[in-house]
Amino acid sequence: MTSPDQTAPARGDQRAGWRTLRPTLGLESLALLSSLFFSLCCNGLLWHRLLGELQIQLPFAFAVFVFVTALQAFLLGLVLTRWTAKPLLTVLFVATAFSAYYMGAYKVYLDADMIRNVLHTDVKEASELFVAGMILPLLLLGVLPVVLLWRLRLRRRTWRRALLVRIGFLIATLLVAAAAAALSFQDLSALVRNQREVRYLVTPSNYIAALLKVVMASPPGMKQPLVPIGEDAKQLPRAAGARPRLLVFVLGETARAQNWGLDGYARQTTPELAAMPDVINFPDASACGTSTEVSVPCLFSPYGRHDYNEKKIRSHQSLLHVLDRAGVGVLWRDNQSGCKGVCEGLPFESLSDARDPALCNGNRCFDEILLSGLTQAIAADGRDRVVVLHQLGNHGPAYYLRYPPRFRRFTPTCDTEDLGKCSVAQIVNSYDNALLYTDHFLAKTIDVLKQVQDHDTALIYVSDHGESLGEKGLFLHGVPYAIAPREQTHVPMLMWFSPDFARDQRLDLACLRREAAGPVSHDNLFPSILGLMDVRSKVYDRGRDLFARCRQQPAGR
Ligand SMILES: [Zn+2]
């Protein structure tokens, strides 16, 4: 059977110009051209990393180029058919244009954690990521190739011939990729060994592989219940007549230690906390991850960074479930994007949609909303309580939206989410103003706790991860942990105890102040909070309990 000749001009169409220009292309040529387009136009960050930062030799760079292009052409050859080619490539061109823009603008690596961040981004966060500066790159890298694609006629072949051509194409691309790899074997194996993260820069393979990884890890509709931990958890009995304890755990967002006044930053970004001598500061605290999606589950897990296993962490219950099991009342109050599974099945209150006209603008609320109704929410019922306040904190890139006008003290600020339009100094000013507001929020929370009469109160604050503000050309966060700069992992952390709480816990605060000077991490929080609430369980690791060495043990306990 012969197919109709698709190269003849369309019948009855006499109009000249590009409207009649509909070149015919075989699917294999299309796969190769698309792959070349990706390599040449959408992998700027990859070439910048290889040639600019790692300074590899040109012949090796050329080999990488051939290898990547041939391999991505091979992968396209596996999935492109006459029916799938146009819809599939349309999605790929558009998604790749977005990826290339964000990778270029913020130097982000598209690994599974980053894809999880993207998938869990809510409408509010997404709207802050759309900026005018991305229109031109999206037109050039996304819309233009899609328009050209739909002008194409795809060559028809008999199935027998199509099969032969395709097999030939797949073998040829594999051979070319193999030849490029073989010719640069030593350099390539060294690169793969020492710079593993470079693979997260190869677009679009990076986000497709990451997406597959995320979907395979938790297939939609196949949600498993969390595996219980600490099933033996029990709270030690209290002395008769002791007041219930209330621990407020403030989970910060994107605050980094380098800009934290208490940690020695040249600017005073924490004036209110600095005026509180009873605050205990931890200047050397490390986060478990460089993104909310990694840090939050990790911080509340017994496995933490020291025994890091993402799958295990996500499939098991959290600190909050152990506390709940031991009879401690838990509550998560959220001004951000949820608790990332760590409060599953436990009391949860979202305040990000609150309508308080003084604190909310109909879209977002300032963090003080987390204090609204707090004392009612913790009305005494005799039980100890742990309340998590999940801040919006310094969530970027729209730092300028994170603080009320009176905290706009460092100027000029960057009053747009398009960081490319601002100088680094402006970006840092907005970021530091947002820290001033967190300082105020924490001081106010401590003041609220000082007023609470029916509980012994305490507060722990730690940020989930840091942020890059232009160092090494990096912005925002989410760099793979193994190569993450200190700006993204070194975070502020502090504690405050009411005198009654400290006395009841037999906490030697002078000892704790000495301990606080040393290195600590998110990994310390799981056992420390269990210890603070007197919960005993097999999952309690005394060696990591920050208070263990500063607690005077009474006889017989
Ligand atoms: Zn975060």
Coordinates of C-alpha atoms and ligand atoms in Angstrom, one line a residue:
M1 CA 0.0 0.0 0.0
T2 CA 1.4 3.4 -0.9
S3 CA 0.7 6.4 1.3
P4 CA -0.6 9.7 -0.2
D5 CA 2.2 12.1 -1.1
Q6 CA 2.3 14.6 1.7
T7 CA 4.9 16.8 0.1
A8 CA 2.6 18.1 -2.6
P9 CA 1.2 21.6 -1.9
A10 CA -2.2 21.4 -0.3
R11 CA -5.0 21.4 -2.8
G12 CA -6.7 24.7 -3.5
D13 CA -4.3 26.6 -1.3
Q14 CA -2.8 29.3 -3.4
R15 CA -1.7 31.7 -0.7
A16 CA 2.0 32.4 -0.7
G17 CA 4.3 32.8 2.3
W18 CA 4.8 30.9 5.4
R19 CA 1.2 29.8 5.7
T20 CA 1.8 27.3 2.9
L21 CA 5.3 26.4 4.1
R22 CA 4.8 23.0 5.7
P23 CA 8.0 21.1 5.4
T24 CA 7.9 17.3 5.7
L25 CA 10.1 15.6 8.3
G26 CA 10.6 12.0 9.3
L27 CA 10.0 11.2 12.9
E28 CA 13.7 10.3 13.4
S29 CA 14.9 13.6 12.0
L30 CA 12.4 15.3 14.3
A31 CA 13.8 13.4 17.3
L32 CA 17.3 14.4 16.4
L33 CA 16.4 18.1 15.7
S34 CA 14.5 18.3 19.0
S35 CA 17.4 16.8 20.9
L36 CA 19.8 19.2 19.2
F37 CA 17.5 22.1 20.2
F38 CA 17.5 20.9 23.8
S39 CA 21.3 20.6 23.9
L40 CA 22.0 23.9 22.3
C41 CA 19.2 26.1 23.7
C42 CA 17.9 24.7 26.9
N43 CA 21.1 23.5 28.7
G44 CA 22.8 26.7 29.5
L45 CA 23.3 25.9 33.1
L46 CA 24.9 22.5 32.2
W47 CA 27.4 24.1 29.8
H48 CA 28.1 26.9 32.2
R49 CA 28.8 24.4 35.0
L50 CA 31.1 22.3 32.8
L51 CA 33.0 25.0 30.9
G52 CA 32.8 27.9 33.4
E53 CA 33.0 26.4 36.8
L54 CA 34.6 22.9 36.3
Q55 CA 36.7 24.3 33.3
I56 CA 36.7 21.1 31.4
Q57 CA 38.6 20.9 28.1
L58 CA 36.8 21.7 24.8
P59 CA 37.2 18.3 23.2
F60 CA 35.7 16.7 26.3
A61 CA 32.8 19.3 26.3
F62 CA 32.2 18.3 22.7
A63 CA 32.1 14.7 23.6
V64 CA 29.6 15.4 26.4
F65 CA 27.5 17.4 23.9
V66 CA 27.4 14.5 21.4
F67 CA 26.7 12.0 24.2
V68 CA 23.8 14.0 25.7
T69 CA 22.3 14.8 22.3
A70 CA 22.6 11.2 21.0
L71 CA 21.2 9.8 24.2
Q72 CA 18.2 12.2 24.4
A73 CA 17.5 11.5 20.7
F74 CA 17.6 7.8 21.5
L75 CA 15.0 8.3 24.3
L76 CA 12.8 10.4 22.0
G77 CA 13.1 7.6 19.4
L78 CA 11.6 5.2 21.9
V79 CA 8.4 7.3 22.4
L80 CA 7.8 9.3 19.2
T81 CA 5.2 7.9 16.8
R82 CA 3.0 9.7 14.2
W83 CA 0.3 10.0 16.8
T84 CA 2.3 10.9 19.9
A85 CA 5.0 13.1 18.4
K86 CA 3.2 16.4 18.3
P87 CA 1.4 16.3 21.6
L88 CA 4.4 14.8 23.4
L89 CA 6.9 17.3 22.0
T90 CA 4.5 20.2 22.7
V91 CA 4.5 19.3 26.4
L92 CA 8.2 18.7 26.4
F93 CA 9.0 22.1 24.7
V94 CA 6.9 24.1 27.1
A95 CA 8.0 22.2 30.2
T96 CA 11.6 22.5 29.1
A97 CA 11.3 26.2 28.5
F98 CA 10.0 26.7 32.0
S99 CA 12.8 24.5 33.4
A100 CA 15.5 26.3 31.4
Y101 CA 14.2 29.6 32.6
Y102 CA 14.2 28.6 36.3
M103 CA 17.5 26.8 36.1
G104 CA 19.1 29.8 34.4
A105 CA 17.5 32.4 36.7
Y106 CA 18.0 30.6 40.0
K107 CA 20.6 28.0 39.3
V108 CA 18.4 25.2 40.5
Y109 CA 19.1 21.5 40.0
L110 CA 16.1 19.5 38.9
D111 CA 16.2 16.4 41.0
A112 CA 13.4 14.5 42.7
D113 CA 13.3 16.8 45.7
M114 CA 12.9 19.8 43.5
I115 CA 10.2 18.1 41.5
R116 CA 8.4 17.3 44.7
N117 CA 8.7 21.0 45.6
V118 CA 7.2 21.9 42.3
L119 CA 4.3 19.4 42.5
H120 CA 3.5 20.5 46.0
T121 CA 3.6 24.2 45.1
D122 CA 0.2 25.8 45.8
V123 CA -1.5 28.5 43.7
K124 CA -0.2 31.2 45.9
E125 CA 3.4 30.1 45.6
A126 CA 3.1 29.6 41.9
S127 CA 1.7 33.0 41.3
E128 CA 4.8 34.5 43.0
L129 CA 7.0 32.6 40.6
F130 CA 5.4 34.0 37.4
V131 CA 7.3 37.1 36.5
A132 CA 7.4 39.4 33.5
G133 CA 11.0 38.5 32.8
M134 CA 10.2 35.0 31.9
I135 CA 7.9 35.9 28.9
L136 CA 10.6 36.3 26.3
P137 CA 12.5 33.1 27.2
L138 CA 9.2 31.2 27.2
L139 CA 8.3 32.6 23.8
L140 CA 11.6 31.7 22.3
L141 CA 12.2 28.3 23.9
G142 CA 8.6 27.1 24.3
V143 CA 6.1 28.8 22.0
L144 CA 8.3 29.2 18.9
P145 CA 9.3 25.5 18.6
V146 CA 5.7 24.5 19.3
V147 CA 4.5 26.7 16.5
L148 CA 7.1 25.3 14.1
L149 CA 6.3 21.7 15.2
W150 CA 2.7 22.1 14.3
R151 CA 3.6 23.4 10.9
L152 CA 5.4 20.2 10.1
R153 CA 4.0 17.3 8.1
L154 CA 5.3 14.0 9.4
R155 CA 6.5 11.7 6.8
R156 CA 4.4 8.5 6.3
R157 CA 6.1 5.2 5.8
T158 CA 4.8 1.7 5.5
W159 CA 5.0 0.0 8.9
R160 CA 7.6 -2.4 7.7
R161 CA 9.9 0.5 6.5
A162 CA 9.0 2.6 9.6
L163 CA 10.1 -0.2 11.9
L164 CA 13.4 -0.7 10.0
V165 CA 14.2 3.0 10.0
R166 CA 13.4 3.3 13.7
I167 CA 15.5 0.3 14.7
G168 CA 18.4 1.7 12.6
F169 CA 17.9 5.1 14.3
L170 CA 17.9 3.7 17.8
I171 CA 21.1 1.6 17.1
A172 CA 22.8 4.6 15.4
T173 CA 22.1 7.0 18.3
L174 CA 23.2 4.4 20.9
L175 CA 26.4 3.8 18.9
V176 CA 27.2 7.5 18.7
A177 CA 26.5 7.9 22.4
A178 CA 28.7 4.9 23.2
A179 CA 31.5 6.2 20.9
A180 CA 31.4 9.6 22.5
A181 CA 31.6 8.0 26.0
A182 CA 34.4 5.6 25.0
L183 CA 36.5 8.4 23.5
S184 CA 36.3 10.5 26.6
F185 CA 36.0 7.6 29.0
Q186 CA 38.5 8.7 31.7
D187 CA 37.1 12.3 31.9
L188 CA 33.5 11.1 31.8
S189 CA 33.9 8.5 34.5
A190 CA 35.7 11.1 36.7
L191 CA 32.9 13.5 36.1
V192 CA 30.2 11.0 36.9
R193 CA 32.1 10.0 40.0
N194 CA 33.0 13.4 41.4
Q195 CA 30.2 15.6 40.0
R196 CA 27.2 13.4 40.2
E197 CA 24.9 16.3 40.6
V198 CA 25.7 17.4 37.0
R199 CA 23.2 14.9 35.8
Y200 CA 20.4 17.0 37.3
L201 CA 21.4 19.7 34.8
V202 CA 20.8 17.6 31.7
T203 CA 17.5 19.0 30.5
P204 CA 14.8 17.6 29.8
S205 CA 16.1 14.2 31.1
N206 CA 16.5 15.6 34.6
Y207 CA 12.9 16.5 35.3
I208 CA 11.5 13.5 33.5
A209 CA 13.7 11.1 35.5
A210 CA 12.8 13.0 38.7
L211 CA 9.1 12.9 37.9
L212 CA 9.3 9.1 37.3
K213 CA 11.1 8.7 40.6
V214 CA 8.6 10.7 42.5
V215 CA 5.6 8.9 40.9
M216 CA 7.2 5.5 41.5
A217 CA 7.9 6.3 45.1
S218 CA 4.2 7.0 45.8
P219 CA 2.0 6.0 42.9
P220 CA -1.2 8.1 42.9
G221 CA -4.1 6.3 44.4
M222 CA -1.8 3.8 46.2
K223 CA -1.3 5.7 49.4
Q224 CA -0.2 3.5 52.2
P225 CA -0.9 4.3 55.8
L226 CA 2.2 5.5 57.7
V227 CA 4.2 2.8 59.5
P228 CA 3.9 3.4 63.3
I229 CA 7.0 4.3 65.3
G230 CA 7.5 4.4 69.0
E231 CA 4.5 2.2 69.8
D232 CA 5.9 1.7 73.3
A233 CA 5.9 5.5 74.0
K234 CA 4.9 6.4 77.5
Q235 CA 5.1 9.7 79.4
L236 CA 6.8 9.6 82.8
P237 CA 4.4 10.4 85.6
R238 CA 4.4 14.0 86.8
A239 CA 4.6 15.2 90.4
A240 CA 1.2 15.7 91.9
G241 CA -0.1 19.2 91.3
A242 CA 2.4 20.0 88.6
R243 CA 1.1 22.3 85.9
P244 CA 0.8 20.9 82.3
R245 CA 3.6 21.9 80.0
L246 CA 3.2 23.8 76.7
L247 CA 6.0 23.6 74.2
V248 CA 5.6 25.9 71.1
F249 CA 7.8 24.7 68.3
V250 CA 8.2 27.5 65.7
L251 CA 9.2 25.9 62.4
G252 CA 10.8 28.7 60.4
E253 CA 11.1 29.1 56.7
T254 CA 14.1 30.0 54.6
A255 CA 15.9 31.9 57.3
R256 CA 19.7 31.6 57.1
A257 CA 22.2 31.9 59.9
Q258 CA 24.5 34.2 57.9
N259 CA 21.9 37.0 58.1
W260 CA 20.7 36.3 61.6
G261 CA 21.6 39.1 64.1
L262 CA 22.0 36.7 67.0
D263 CA 24.5 34.6 65.0
G264 CA 26.8 37.6 64.5
Y265 CA 25.6 39.2 61.3
A266 CA 26.9 42.7 60.9
R267 CA 23.4 44.0 60.7
Q268 CA 21.1 43.8 63.7
T269 CA 18.3 41.7 62.1
T270 CA 17.1 40.4 65.5
P271 CA 16.8 43.4 67.8
E272 CA 13.9 42.2 69.8
L273 CA 15.3 38.8 70.6
A274 CA 18.7 40.3 71.4
A275 CA 17.0 42.3 74.1
M276 CA 15.7 39.1 75.7
P277 CA 18.5 37.7 77.9
D278 CA 16.6 34.5 78.6
V279 CA 16.8 33.4 75.0
I280 CA 19.3 30.6 74.3
N281 CA 20.8 30.9 70.9
F282 CA 22.4 28.0 68.9
P283 CA 24.8 29.7 66.5
D284 CA 25.9 26.5 64.7
A285 CA 22.8 24.7 63.7
S286 CA 22.6 22.6 60.5
A287 CA 19.4 21.8 58.5
C288 CA 18.6 18.3 57.3
G289 CA 17.8 19.4 53.8
T290 CA 17.9 22.4 51.5
S291 CA 14.1 22.5 50.8
T292 CA 10.9 22.3 52.8
E293 CA 10.0 19.0 51.2
V294 CA 13.2 17.4 52.5
S295 CA 13.8 19.2 55.8
V296 CA 10.3 19.0 57.3
P297 CA 9.8 15.3 57.2
C298 CA 13.4 14.7 58.1
L299 CA 13.3 17.0 61.1
F300 CA 10.3 15.2 62.6
S301 CA 11.7 11.8 61.9
P302 CA 13.9 9.6 64.1
Y303 CA 16.1 8.7 61.1
G304 CA 17.1 12.2 60.3
R305 CA 20.2 13.1 58.3
H306 CA 22.5 10.7 60.2
D307 CA 20.6 7.7 58.9
Y308 CA 19.1 9.4 55.9
N309 CA 16.7 7.3 53.9
E310 CA 14.0 9.4 52.2
K311 CA 11.7 6.5 51.6
K312 CA 11.9 5.3 55.2
I313 CA 11.3 8.9 56.5
R314 CA 8.2 9.4 54.2
S315 CA 6.7 6.1 54.9
H316 CA 6.9 6.2 58.7
Q317 CA 5.1 8.3 61.4
S318 CA 6.7 11.3 62.9
L319 CA 7.6 12.8 66.3
L320 CA 4.1 14.2 66.6
H321 CA 2.6 10.7 66.3
V322 CA 4.9 9.5 69.1
L323 CA 3.9 12.4 71.3
D324 CA 0.3 11.9 70.6
R325 CA 0.6 8.2 71.5
A326 CA 2.2 9.0 74.8
G327 CA -0.8 11.3 75.6
V328 CA 0.7 14.7 74.7
G329 CA -1.8 16.9 72.9
V330 CA -0.4 18.0 69.5
L331 CA -1.5 20.7 67.2
W332 CA -0.1 22.0 63.9
R333 CA -0.9 25.6 63.0
D334 CA 0.1 26.5 59.5
N335 CA 0.7 29.7 57.6
Q336 CA 2.4 28.0 54.7
S337 CA 2.0 24.8 52.6
G338 CA 1.0 22.2 55.1
C339 CA 2.9 19.7 57.3
K340 CA 4.3 17.5 54.5
G341 CA 2.7 14.4 56.0
V342 CA 4.2 14.7 59.5
C343 CA 0.9 15.6 61.1
E344 CA -1.2 13.1 59.2
G345 CA -4.3 12.3 61.1
L346 CA -3.5 14.8 63.9
P347 CA -5.1 18.1 64.6
F348 CA -4.2 20.6 61.9
E349 CA -5.3 24.3 61.5
S350 CA -4.5 26.2 58.4
L351 CA -4.4 30.0 59.0
S352 CA -3.1 31.0 55.6
D353 CA -6.6 31.7 54.3
A354 CA -7.6 33.7 57.4
R355 CA -9.5 37.0 56.9
D356 CA -7.9 39.2 59.5
P357 CA -7.8 42.6 57.8
A358 CA -4.8 43.7 59.8
L359 CA -2.7 40.7 58.9
C360 CA -4.0 39.2 55.7
N361 CA -4.5 40.6 52.2
G362 CA -6.9 38.0 50.9
N363 CA -4.1 36.0 49.5
R364 CA -1.5 35.6 52.2
C365 CA -1.2 36.4 55.9
F366 CA 1.7 37.7 57.9
D367 CA 3.0 35.2 60.4
E368 CA 1.4 36.9 63.5
I369 CA -1.8 35.2 62.3
L370 CA -0.4 32.0 63.8
L371 CA -0.9 33.6 67.3
S372 CA -4.5 34.5 66.5
G373 CA -6.7 32.2 68.7
L374 CA -3.7 30.4 70.0
T375 CA -4.6 30.7 73.7
Q376 CA -8.1 29.4 73.0
A377 CA -6.7 26.5 70.9
I378 CA -4.7 25.4 73.9
A379 CA -7.3 25.8 76.6
A380 CA -6.1 23.7 79.5
D381 CA -7.4 20.1 79.7
G382 CA -4.6 18.9 82.0
R383 CA -2.5 17.4 79.2
D384 CA 0.9 18.5 78.1
R385 CA 0.9 20.1 74.7
V386 CA 3.2 20.6 71.7
V387 CA 2.0 23.2 69.2
V388 CA 3.9 23.6 65.9
L389 CA 3.6 27.1 64.3
H390 CA 4.7 26.7 60.7
Q391 CA 5.8 30.1 59.5
L392 CA 5.8 31.6 56.0
G393 CA 9.0 33.3 57.2
N394 CA 11.4 34.3 54.4
H395 CA 9.7 32.4 51.7
G396 CA 11.1 33.7 48.4
P397 CA 11.5 35.1 45.9
A398 CA 8.9 37.6 47.0
Y399 CA 10.7 38.6 50.3
Y400 CA 9.2 42.0 50.1
L401 CA 5.7 40.6 50.7
R402 CA 6.8 38.8 53.9
Y403 CA 6.8 41.9 56.3
P404 CA 4.4 44.7 57.1
P405 CA 5.5 48.2 56.0
R406 CA 7.0 49.2 59.4
F407 CA 9.6 46.5 59.1
R408 CA 10.9 48.0 55.8
R409 CA 14.0 49.3 57.6
F410 CA 16.8 48.3 55.3
T411 CA 16.4 50.1 51.9
P412 CA 16.3 50.2 49.0
T413 CA 14.3 47.0 48.7
C414 CA 13.6 44.6 45.9
D415 CA 9.8 45.1 45.4
T416 CA 9.2 42.4 42.8
E417 CA 9.4 38.6 42.7
D418 CA 11.6 38.9 39.6
L419 CA 15.0 38.9 41.4
G420 CA 16.7 39.5 38.0
K421 CA 15.4 43.1 38.1
C422 CA 17.1 43.9 41.4
S423 CA 20.7 44.4 42.6
V424 CA 21.9 41.8 45.2
A425 CA 22.0 44.6 47.8
Q426 CA 18.2 45.3 47.2
I427 CA 17.5 41.6 47.4
V428 CA 19.4 41.3 50.7
N429 CA 17.6 44.3 52.1
S430 CA 14.2 42.8 51.5
Y431 CA 15.4 39.5 52.9
D432 CA 16.8 41.1 56.0
N433 CA 13.5 43.0 56.5
A434 CA 11.7 39.7 56.4
L435 CA 14.1 38.5 59.1
L436 CA 13.3 41.6 61.2
Y437 CA 9.7 40.5 61.1
T438 CA 10.5 36.9 62.1
D439 CA 12.5 38.4 65.0
H440 CA 9.4 40.4 66.0
F441 CA 7.1 37.4 65.6
L442 CA 9.3 35.2 67.8
A443 CA 9.6 37.9 70.5
K444 CA 5.9 38.4 70.5
T445 CA 5.3 34.6 70.7
I446 CA 7.5 34.5 73.8
D447 CA 5.7 37.4 75.3
V448 CA 2.4 35.6 74.7
L449 CA 3.8 32.5 76.4
K450 CA 5.0 34.6 79.4
Q451 CA 1.3 35.6 79.9
V452 CA 0.0 32.0 79.9
Q453 CA -1.0 31.1 83.4
D454 CA -2.3 27.5 83.2
H455 CA 0.8 25.9 81.6
D456 CA 4.5 25.9 82.1
T457 CA 5.7 27.2 78.7
A458 CA 8.7 26.9 76.4
L459 CA 9.6 27.7 72.8
I460 CA 12.0 26.2 70.3
Y461 CA 12.6 27.9 67.0
V462 CA 14.5 26.5 64.0
S463 CA 14.5 27.3 60.3
D464 CA 13.8 24.5 57.8
H465 CA 16.7 25.5 55.6
G466 CA 18.7 28.5 54.5
E467 CA 18.8 30.5 51.3
S468 CA 21.3 31.6 48.7
L469 CA 21.4 35.4 48.0
G470 CA 23.7 35.6 45.0
E471 CA 26.8 33.8 46.5
K472 CA 28.4 31.8 43.7
G473 CA 25.6 33.1 41.4
L474 CA 23.0 31.0 43.3
F475 CA 19.6 32.3 44.5
L476 CA 16.8 30.6 46.5
H477 CA 17.5 27.1 47.7
G478 CA 17.1 23.4 46.9
V479 CA 20.7 22.6 45.7
P480 CA 21.3 18.8 46.2
Y481 CA 22.4 18.3 49.8
A482 CA 25.8 16.8 48.9
I483 CA 26.9 20.0 47.2
A484 CA 24.7 22.5 49.0
P485 CA 26.5 25.7 50.0
R486 CA 26.5 26.5 53.7
E487 CA 24.1 29.4 53.1
Q488 CA 21.4 26.9 52.4
T489 CA 22.1 24.5 55.3
H490 CA 23.3 26.8 58.2
V491 CA 20.1 27.9 60.0
P492 CA 19.1 30.0 63.0
M493 CA 17.9 28.1 66.0
L494 CA 17.0 29.2 69.5
M495 CA 15.1 28.3 72.7
W496 CA 13.3 29.9 75.5
F497 CA 12.1 28.4 78.8
S498 CA 9.8 29.9 81.4
P499 CA 11.5 29.6 84.8
D500 CA 8.8 27.1 85.9
F501 CA 9.3 24.9 82.9
A502 CA 13.1 24.9 83.4
R503 CA 12.7 24.1 87.1
D504 CA 10.2 21.3 86.5
Q505 CA 12.5 19.8 83.9
R506 CA 15.5 20.3 86.2
L507 CA 17.2 22.0 83.3
D508 CA 20.5 23.7 84.1
L509 CA 20.2 26.6 81.7
A510 CA 23.8 27.7 82.2
C511 CA 24.9 24.3 81.1
L512 CA 22.5 24.5 78.1
R513 CA 24.0 27.8 77.1
R514 CA 27.5 26.2 77.0
E515 CA 26.1 23.2 75.0
A516 CA 24.4 25.6 72.6
A517 CA 27.7 27.0 71.5
G518 CA 28.7 23.7 69.8
P519 CA 27.4 22.2 66.5
V520 CA 23.8 20.9 66.6
S521 CA 21.4 19.9 63.8
H522 CA 17.8 19.1 63.0
D523 CA 18.7 15.5 64.0
N524 CA 18.8 16.7 67.7
L525 CA 15.2 17.8 67.8
F526 CA 13.4 14.5 67.7
P527 CA 15.1 13.1 70.9
S528 CA 15.3 16.5 72.5
I529 CA 11.6 17.2 72.3
L530 CA 10.7 13.7 73.4
G531 CA 13.1 14.2 76.4
L532 CA 11.6 17.6 77.2
M533 CA 8.1 16.1 77.3
D534 CA 9.4 13.2 79.4
V535 CA 8.4 10.7 76.8
R536 CA 10.3 7.4 76.9
S537 CA 10.4 5.0 74.0
K538 CA 12.8 2.8 72.0
V539 CA 13.0 5.6 69.4
Y540 CA 14.3 8.0 72.1
D541 CA 18.1 8.4 71.5
R542 CA 19.5 9.9 74.6
G543 CA 22.9 10.5 72.9
R544 CA 21.3 13.1 70.6
D545 CA 19.1 14.7 73.3
L546 CA 20.5 18.3 73.7
F547 CA 19.2 18.5 77.2
A548 CA 20.4 15.1 78.5
R549 CA 23.7 16.4 79.8
C550 CA 22.1 19.5 81.3
R551 CA 19.3 17.8 83.2
Q552 CA 19.9 17.1 86.9
Q553 CA 18.5 13.6 87.5
P554 CA 16.7 13.2 90.7
A555 CA 17.4 10.0 92.7
G556 CA 15.3 7.0 91.6
R557 CA 14.2 8.5 88.2
Ligands
ZN1 ZN 11.3 25.8 53.3

